N, CA, C and O of each residue as an XYZ file, in Angstrom:
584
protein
N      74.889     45.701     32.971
C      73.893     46.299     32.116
C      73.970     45.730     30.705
O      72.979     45.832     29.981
N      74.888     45.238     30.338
C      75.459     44.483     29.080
C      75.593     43.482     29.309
O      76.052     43.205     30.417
N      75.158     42.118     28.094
C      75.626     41.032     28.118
C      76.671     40.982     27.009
O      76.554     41.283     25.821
N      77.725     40.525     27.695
C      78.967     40.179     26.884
C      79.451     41.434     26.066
O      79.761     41.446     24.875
N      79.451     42.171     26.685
C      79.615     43.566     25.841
C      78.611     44.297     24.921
O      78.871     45.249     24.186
N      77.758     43.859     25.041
C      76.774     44.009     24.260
C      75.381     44.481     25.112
O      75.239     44.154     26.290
N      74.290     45.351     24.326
C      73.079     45.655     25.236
C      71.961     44.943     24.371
O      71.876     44.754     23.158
N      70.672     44.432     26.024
C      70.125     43.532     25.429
C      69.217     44.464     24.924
O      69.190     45.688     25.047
N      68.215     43.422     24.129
C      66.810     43.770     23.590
C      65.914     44.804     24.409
O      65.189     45.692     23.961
N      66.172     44.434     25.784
C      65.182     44.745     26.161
C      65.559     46.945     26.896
O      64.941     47.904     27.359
N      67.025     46.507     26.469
C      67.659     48.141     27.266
C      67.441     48.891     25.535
O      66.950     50.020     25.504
N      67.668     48.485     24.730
C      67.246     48.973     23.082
C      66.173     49.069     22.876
O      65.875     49.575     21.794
N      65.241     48.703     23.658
C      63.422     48.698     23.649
C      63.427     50.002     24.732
O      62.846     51.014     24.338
N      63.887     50.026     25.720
C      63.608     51.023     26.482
C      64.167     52.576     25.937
O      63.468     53.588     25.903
N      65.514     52.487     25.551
C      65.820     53.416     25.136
C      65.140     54.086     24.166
O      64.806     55.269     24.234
N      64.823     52.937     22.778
C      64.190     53.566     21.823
C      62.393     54.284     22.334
O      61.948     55.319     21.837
N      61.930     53.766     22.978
C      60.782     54.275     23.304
C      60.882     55.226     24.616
O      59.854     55.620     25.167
N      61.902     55.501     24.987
C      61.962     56.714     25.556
C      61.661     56.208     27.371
O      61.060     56.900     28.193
N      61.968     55.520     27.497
C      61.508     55.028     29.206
C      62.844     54.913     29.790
O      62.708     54.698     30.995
N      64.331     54.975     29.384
C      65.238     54.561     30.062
C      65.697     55.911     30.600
O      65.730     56.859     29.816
N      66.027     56.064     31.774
C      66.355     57.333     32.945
C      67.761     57.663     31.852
O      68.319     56.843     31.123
N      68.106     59.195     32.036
C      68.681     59.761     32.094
C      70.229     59.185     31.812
O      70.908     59.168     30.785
N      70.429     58.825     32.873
C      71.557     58.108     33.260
C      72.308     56.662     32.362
O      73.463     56.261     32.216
N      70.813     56.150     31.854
C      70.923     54.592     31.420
C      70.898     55.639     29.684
O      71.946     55.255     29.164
N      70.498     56.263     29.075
C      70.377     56.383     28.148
C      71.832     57.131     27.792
O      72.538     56.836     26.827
N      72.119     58.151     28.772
C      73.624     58.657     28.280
C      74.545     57.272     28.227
O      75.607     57.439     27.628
N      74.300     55.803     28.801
C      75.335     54.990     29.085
C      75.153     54.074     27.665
O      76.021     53.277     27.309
N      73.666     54.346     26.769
C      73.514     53.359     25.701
C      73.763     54.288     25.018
O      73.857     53.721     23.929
N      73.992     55.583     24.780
C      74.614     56.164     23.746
C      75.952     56.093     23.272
O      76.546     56.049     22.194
N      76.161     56.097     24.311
C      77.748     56.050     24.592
C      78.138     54.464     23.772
O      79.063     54.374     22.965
N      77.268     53.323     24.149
C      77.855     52.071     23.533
C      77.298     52.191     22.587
O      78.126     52.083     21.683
N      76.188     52.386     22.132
C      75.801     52.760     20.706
C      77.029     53.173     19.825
O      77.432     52.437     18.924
N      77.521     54.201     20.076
C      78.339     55.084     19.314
C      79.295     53.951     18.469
O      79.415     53.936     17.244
N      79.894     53.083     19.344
C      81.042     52.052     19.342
C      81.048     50.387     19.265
O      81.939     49.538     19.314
N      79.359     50.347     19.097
C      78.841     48.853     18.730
C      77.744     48.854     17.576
O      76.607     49.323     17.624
N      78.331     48.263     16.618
C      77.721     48.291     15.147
C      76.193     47.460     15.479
O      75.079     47.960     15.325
N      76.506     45.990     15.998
C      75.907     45.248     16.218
C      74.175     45.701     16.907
O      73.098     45.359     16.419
N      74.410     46.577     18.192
C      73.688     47.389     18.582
C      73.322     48.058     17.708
O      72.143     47.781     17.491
N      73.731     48.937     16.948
C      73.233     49.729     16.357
C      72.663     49.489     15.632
O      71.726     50.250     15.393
N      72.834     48.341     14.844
C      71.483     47.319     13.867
C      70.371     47.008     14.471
O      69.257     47.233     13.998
N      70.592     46.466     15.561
C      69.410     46.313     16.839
C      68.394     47.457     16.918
O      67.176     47.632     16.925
N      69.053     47.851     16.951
C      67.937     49.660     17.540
C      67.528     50.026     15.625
O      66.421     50.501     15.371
N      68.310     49.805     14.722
C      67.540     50.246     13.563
C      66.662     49.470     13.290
O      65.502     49.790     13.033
N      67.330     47.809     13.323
C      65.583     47.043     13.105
C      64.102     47.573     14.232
O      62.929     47.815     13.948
N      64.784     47.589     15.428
C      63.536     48.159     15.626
C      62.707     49.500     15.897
O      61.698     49.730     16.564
N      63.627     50.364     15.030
C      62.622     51.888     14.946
C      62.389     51.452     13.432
O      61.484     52.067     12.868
N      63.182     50.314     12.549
C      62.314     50.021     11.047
C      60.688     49.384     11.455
O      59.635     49.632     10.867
N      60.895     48.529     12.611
C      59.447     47.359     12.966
C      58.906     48.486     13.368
O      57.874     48.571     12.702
N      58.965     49.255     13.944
C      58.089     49.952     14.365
C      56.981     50.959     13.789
O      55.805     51.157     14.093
N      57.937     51.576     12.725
C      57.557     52.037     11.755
C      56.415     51.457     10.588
O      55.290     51.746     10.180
N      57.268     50.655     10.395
C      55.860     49.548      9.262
C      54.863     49.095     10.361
O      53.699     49.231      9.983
N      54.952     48.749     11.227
C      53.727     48.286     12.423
C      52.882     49.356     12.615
O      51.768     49.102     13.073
N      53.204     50.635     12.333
C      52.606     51.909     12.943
C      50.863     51.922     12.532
O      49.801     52.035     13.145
N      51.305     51.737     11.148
C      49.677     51.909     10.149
C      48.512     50.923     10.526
O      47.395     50.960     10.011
N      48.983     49.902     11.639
C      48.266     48.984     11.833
C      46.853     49.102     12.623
O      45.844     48.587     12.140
N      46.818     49.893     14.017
C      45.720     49.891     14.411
C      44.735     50.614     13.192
O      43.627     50.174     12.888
N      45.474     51.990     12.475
C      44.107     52.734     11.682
C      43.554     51.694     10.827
O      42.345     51.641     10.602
N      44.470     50.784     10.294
C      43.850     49.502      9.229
C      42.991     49.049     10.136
O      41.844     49.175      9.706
N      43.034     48.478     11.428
C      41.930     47.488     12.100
C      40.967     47.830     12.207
O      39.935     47.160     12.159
N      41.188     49.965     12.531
C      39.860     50.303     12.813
C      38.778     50.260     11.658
O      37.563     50.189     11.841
N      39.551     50.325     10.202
C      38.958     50.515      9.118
C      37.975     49.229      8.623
O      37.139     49.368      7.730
N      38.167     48.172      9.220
C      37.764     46.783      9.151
C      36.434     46.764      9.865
O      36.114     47.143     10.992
N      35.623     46.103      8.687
C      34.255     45.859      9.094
C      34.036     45.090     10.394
O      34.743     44.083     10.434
N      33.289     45.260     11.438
C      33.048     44.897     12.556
C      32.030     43.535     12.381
O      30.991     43.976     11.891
N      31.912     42.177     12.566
C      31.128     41.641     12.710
C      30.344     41.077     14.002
O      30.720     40.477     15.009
N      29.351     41.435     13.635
C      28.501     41.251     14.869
C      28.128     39.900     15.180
O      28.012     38.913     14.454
N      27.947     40.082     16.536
C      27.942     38.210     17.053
C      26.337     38.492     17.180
O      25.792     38.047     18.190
N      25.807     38.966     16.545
C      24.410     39.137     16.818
C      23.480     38.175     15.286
O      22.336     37.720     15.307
N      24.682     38.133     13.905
C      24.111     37.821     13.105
C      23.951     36.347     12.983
O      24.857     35.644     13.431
N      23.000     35.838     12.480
C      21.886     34.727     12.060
C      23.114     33.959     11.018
O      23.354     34.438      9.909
N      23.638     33.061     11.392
C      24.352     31.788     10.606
C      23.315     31.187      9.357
O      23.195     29.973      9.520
N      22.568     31.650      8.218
C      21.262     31.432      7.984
C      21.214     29.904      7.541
O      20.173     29.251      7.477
N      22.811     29.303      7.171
C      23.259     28.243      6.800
C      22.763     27.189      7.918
O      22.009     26.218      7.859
N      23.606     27.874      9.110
C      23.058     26.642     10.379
C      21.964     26.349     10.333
O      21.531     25.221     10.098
N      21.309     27.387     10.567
C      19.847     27.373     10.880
C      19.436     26.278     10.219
O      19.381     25.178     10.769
N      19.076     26.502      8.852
C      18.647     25.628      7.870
C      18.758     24.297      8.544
O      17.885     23.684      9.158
N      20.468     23.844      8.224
C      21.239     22.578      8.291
C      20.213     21.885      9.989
O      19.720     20.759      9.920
N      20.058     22.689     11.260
C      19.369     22.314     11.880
C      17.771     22.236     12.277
O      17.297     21.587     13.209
N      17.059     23.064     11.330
C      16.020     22.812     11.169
C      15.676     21.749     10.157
O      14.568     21.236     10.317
N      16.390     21.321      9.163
C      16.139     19.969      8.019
C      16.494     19.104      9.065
O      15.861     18.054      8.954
N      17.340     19.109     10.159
C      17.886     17.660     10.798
C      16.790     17.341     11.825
O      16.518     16.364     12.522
N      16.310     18.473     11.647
C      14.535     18.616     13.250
C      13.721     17.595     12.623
O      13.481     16.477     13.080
N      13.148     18.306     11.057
C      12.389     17.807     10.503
C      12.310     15.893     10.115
O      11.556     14.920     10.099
N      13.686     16.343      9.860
C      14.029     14.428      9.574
C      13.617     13.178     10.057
O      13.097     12.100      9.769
N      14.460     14.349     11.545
C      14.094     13.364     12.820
C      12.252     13.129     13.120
O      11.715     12.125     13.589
N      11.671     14.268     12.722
C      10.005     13.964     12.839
C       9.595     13.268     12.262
O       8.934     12.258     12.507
N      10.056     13.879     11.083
C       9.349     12.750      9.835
C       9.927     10.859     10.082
O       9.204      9.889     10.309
N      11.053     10.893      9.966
C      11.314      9.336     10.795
C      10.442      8.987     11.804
O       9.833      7.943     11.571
N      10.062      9.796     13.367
C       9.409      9.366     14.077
C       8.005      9.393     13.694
O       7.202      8.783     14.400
N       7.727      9.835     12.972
C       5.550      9.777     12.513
C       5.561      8.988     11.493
O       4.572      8.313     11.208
N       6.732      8.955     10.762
C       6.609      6.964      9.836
C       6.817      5.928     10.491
O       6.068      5.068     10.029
N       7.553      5.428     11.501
C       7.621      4.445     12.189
C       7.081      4.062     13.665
O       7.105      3.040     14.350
N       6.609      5.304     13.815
C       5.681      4.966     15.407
C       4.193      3.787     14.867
O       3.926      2.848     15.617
N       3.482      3.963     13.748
C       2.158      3.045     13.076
C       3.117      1.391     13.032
O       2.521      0.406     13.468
N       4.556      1.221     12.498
C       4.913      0.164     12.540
C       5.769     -0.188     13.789
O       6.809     -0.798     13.542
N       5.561      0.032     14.795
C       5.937     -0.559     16.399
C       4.549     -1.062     16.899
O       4.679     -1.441     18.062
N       3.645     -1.164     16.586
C       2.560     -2.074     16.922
C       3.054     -3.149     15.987
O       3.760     -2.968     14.995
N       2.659     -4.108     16.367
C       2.775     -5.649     15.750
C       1.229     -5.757     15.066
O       0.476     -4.816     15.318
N       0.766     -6.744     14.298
C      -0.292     -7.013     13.683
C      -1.315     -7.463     14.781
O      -2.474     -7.605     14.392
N      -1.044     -7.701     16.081
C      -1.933     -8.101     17.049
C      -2.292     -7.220     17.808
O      -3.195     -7.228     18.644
N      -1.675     -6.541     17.561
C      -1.913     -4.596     18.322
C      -0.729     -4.253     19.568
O      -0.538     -3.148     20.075
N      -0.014     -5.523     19.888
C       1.004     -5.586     20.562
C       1.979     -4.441     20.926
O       1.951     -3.705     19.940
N       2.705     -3.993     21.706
C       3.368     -2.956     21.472
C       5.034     -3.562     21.900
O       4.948     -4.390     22.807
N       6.376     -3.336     21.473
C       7.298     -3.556     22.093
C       7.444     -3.476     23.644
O       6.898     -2.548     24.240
N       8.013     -4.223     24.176
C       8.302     -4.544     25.778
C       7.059     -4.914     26.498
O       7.022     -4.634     27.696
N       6.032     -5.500     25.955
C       5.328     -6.292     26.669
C       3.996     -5.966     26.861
O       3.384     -6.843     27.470
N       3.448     -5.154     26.596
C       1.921     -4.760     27.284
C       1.399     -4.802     25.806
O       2.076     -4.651     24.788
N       0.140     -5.023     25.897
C      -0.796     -4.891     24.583
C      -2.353     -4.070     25.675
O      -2.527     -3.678     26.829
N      -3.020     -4.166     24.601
C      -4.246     -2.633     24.996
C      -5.007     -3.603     25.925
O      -5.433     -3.151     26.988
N      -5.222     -4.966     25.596
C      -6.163     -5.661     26.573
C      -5.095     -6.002     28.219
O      -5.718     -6.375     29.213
N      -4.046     -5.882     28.279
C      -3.428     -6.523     29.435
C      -3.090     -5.034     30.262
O      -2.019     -4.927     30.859
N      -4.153     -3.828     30.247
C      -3.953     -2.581     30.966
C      -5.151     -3.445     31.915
O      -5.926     -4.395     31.800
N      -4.543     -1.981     33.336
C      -5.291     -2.041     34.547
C      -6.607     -1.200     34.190
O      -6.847     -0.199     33.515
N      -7.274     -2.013     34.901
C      -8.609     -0.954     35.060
C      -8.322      0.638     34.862
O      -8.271      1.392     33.890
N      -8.235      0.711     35.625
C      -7.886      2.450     36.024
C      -6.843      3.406     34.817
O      -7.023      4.607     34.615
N      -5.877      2.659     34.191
C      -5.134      3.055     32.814
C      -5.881      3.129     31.965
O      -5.707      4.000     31.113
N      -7.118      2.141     31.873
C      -7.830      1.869     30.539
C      -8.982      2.862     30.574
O      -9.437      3.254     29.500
N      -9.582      3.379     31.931
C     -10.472      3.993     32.382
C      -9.431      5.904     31.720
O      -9.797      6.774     30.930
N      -8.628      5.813     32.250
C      -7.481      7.446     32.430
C      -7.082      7.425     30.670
O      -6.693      8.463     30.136
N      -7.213      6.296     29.976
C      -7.021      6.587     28.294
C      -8.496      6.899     28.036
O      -8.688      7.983     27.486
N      -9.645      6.118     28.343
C     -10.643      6.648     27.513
C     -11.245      7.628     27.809
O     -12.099      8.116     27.067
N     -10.909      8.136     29.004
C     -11.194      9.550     29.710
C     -10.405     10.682     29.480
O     -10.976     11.724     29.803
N      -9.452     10.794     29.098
C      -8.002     11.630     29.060
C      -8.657     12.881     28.981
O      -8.188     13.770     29.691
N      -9.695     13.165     28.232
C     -10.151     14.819     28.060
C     -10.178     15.239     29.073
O      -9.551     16.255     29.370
N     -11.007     14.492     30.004
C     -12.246     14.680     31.665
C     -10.591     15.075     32.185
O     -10.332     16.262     32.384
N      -9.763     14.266     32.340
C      -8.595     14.277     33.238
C      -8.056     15.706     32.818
O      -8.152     16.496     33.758
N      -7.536     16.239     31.712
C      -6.732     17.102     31.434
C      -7.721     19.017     31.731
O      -7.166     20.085     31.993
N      -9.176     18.763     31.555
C     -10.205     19.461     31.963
C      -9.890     19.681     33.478
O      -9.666     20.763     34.021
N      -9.926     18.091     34.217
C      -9.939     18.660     35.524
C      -8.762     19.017     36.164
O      -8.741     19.431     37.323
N      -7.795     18.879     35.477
C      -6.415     19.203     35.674
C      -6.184     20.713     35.863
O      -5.629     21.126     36.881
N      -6.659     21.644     34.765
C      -7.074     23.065     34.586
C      -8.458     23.356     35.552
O      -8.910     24.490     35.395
N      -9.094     22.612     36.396
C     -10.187     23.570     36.847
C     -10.205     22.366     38.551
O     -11.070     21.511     38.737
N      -9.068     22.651     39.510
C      -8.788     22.041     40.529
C      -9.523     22.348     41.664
O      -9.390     21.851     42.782
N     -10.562     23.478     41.187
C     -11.540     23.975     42.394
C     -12.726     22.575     42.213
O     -13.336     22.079     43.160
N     -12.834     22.150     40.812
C     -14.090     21.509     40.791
C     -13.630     20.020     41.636
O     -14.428     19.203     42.096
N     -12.428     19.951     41.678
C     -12.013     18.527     42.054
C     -12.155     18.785     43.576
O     -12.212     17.731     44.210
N     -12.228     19.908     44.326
C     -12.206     20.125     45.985
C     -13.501     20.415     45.689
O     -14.002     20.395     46.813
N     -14.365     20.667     44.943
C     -15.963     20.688     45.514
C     -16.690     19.344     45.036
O     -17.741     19.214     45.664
N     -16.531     18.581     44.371
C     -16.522     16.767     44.819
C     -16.031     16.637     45.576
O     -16.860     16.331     46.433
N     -14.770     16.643     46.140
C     -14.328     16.149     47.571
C     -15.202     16.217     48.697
O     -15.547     15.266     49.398
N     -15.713     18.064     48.883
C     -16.097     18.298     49.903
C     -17.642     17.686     49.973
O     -18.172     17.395     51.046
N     -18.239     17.545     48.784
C     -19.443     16.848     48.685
C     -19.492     15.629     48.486
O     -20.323     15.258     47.657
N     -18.814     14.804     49.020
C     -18.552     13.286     49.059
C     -17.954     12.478     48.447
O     -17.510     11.376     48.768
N     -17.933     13.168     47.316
C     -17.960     12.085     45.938
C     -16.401     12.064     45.938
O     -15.706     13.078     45.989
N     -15.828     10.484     45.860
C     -14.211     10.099     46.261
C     -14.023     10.419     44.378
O     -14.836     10.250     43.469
N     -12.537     10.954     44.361
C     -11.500     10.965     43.176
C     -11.655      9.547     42.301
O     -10.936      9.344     41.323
């Protein structure tokens, strides 16, 4: 029950808080009585215990912060980095055409297919019939091909 004549931490933890049987506590009294060393043991910790005591009422007394509130700093910091990024992309999209009307990676407005060049100058008709798909099955059914 002792190491080296001595009781550990953890039989001075039990005792002091009141969990050690009957039996084990008449046997740490008893070495108590006759070990100084112990007996410092068990005062430091009914002293820790003591100063530790006031601690939860302090925590409760502590303002609660809510994970609900608005960083208003972030926000900002990522809405200016939104904007940046726009404003960069609507100044430099006019200078990715070349002076010939060219566009990077190869295509210019005259080297489209029929049907691309037809689906750009139409785009309204397309996005109209996109939203109204009954009118596109009553051309079908009346002949007229897509």
């Amino acid at each position: 029950m002792t190491t080296r004549n001595h009781l550990t931490s953890a039989q001075i933890d039990h005792y002091r808080s009141g969990l050690a049987s009957a039996e084990q506590a008449a046997h740490i009294e008893a070495h108590l009585k006759n070990c100084p060393q112990c007996q410092q043991e068990l005062q430091f910790g009914q002293q820790l215990s003591q100063l530790l005591a006031p601690l939860p009422q302090l925590a409760a007394r502590l303002p609660r912060r809510s994970s609900r509130t608005v960083r208003w700093p972030r926000v900002f910091a990522a809405g200016m980095a939104t904007a940046s990024l726009a404003l960069a992309v609507f100044v430099s999209v006019p200078h990715l055409a070349g002076s010939n009307g060219a566009y990077p990676g190869g295509f210019d407005s005259q080297s489209l297919s029929p049907q691309v060049a037809d689906a750009v100058q139409n785009i309204e008709f397309y996005q109209w019939l996109s939203n109204h798909p009954q009118m596109l099955q009553q051309g079908l059914q009346n002949g007229n091909p897509a």
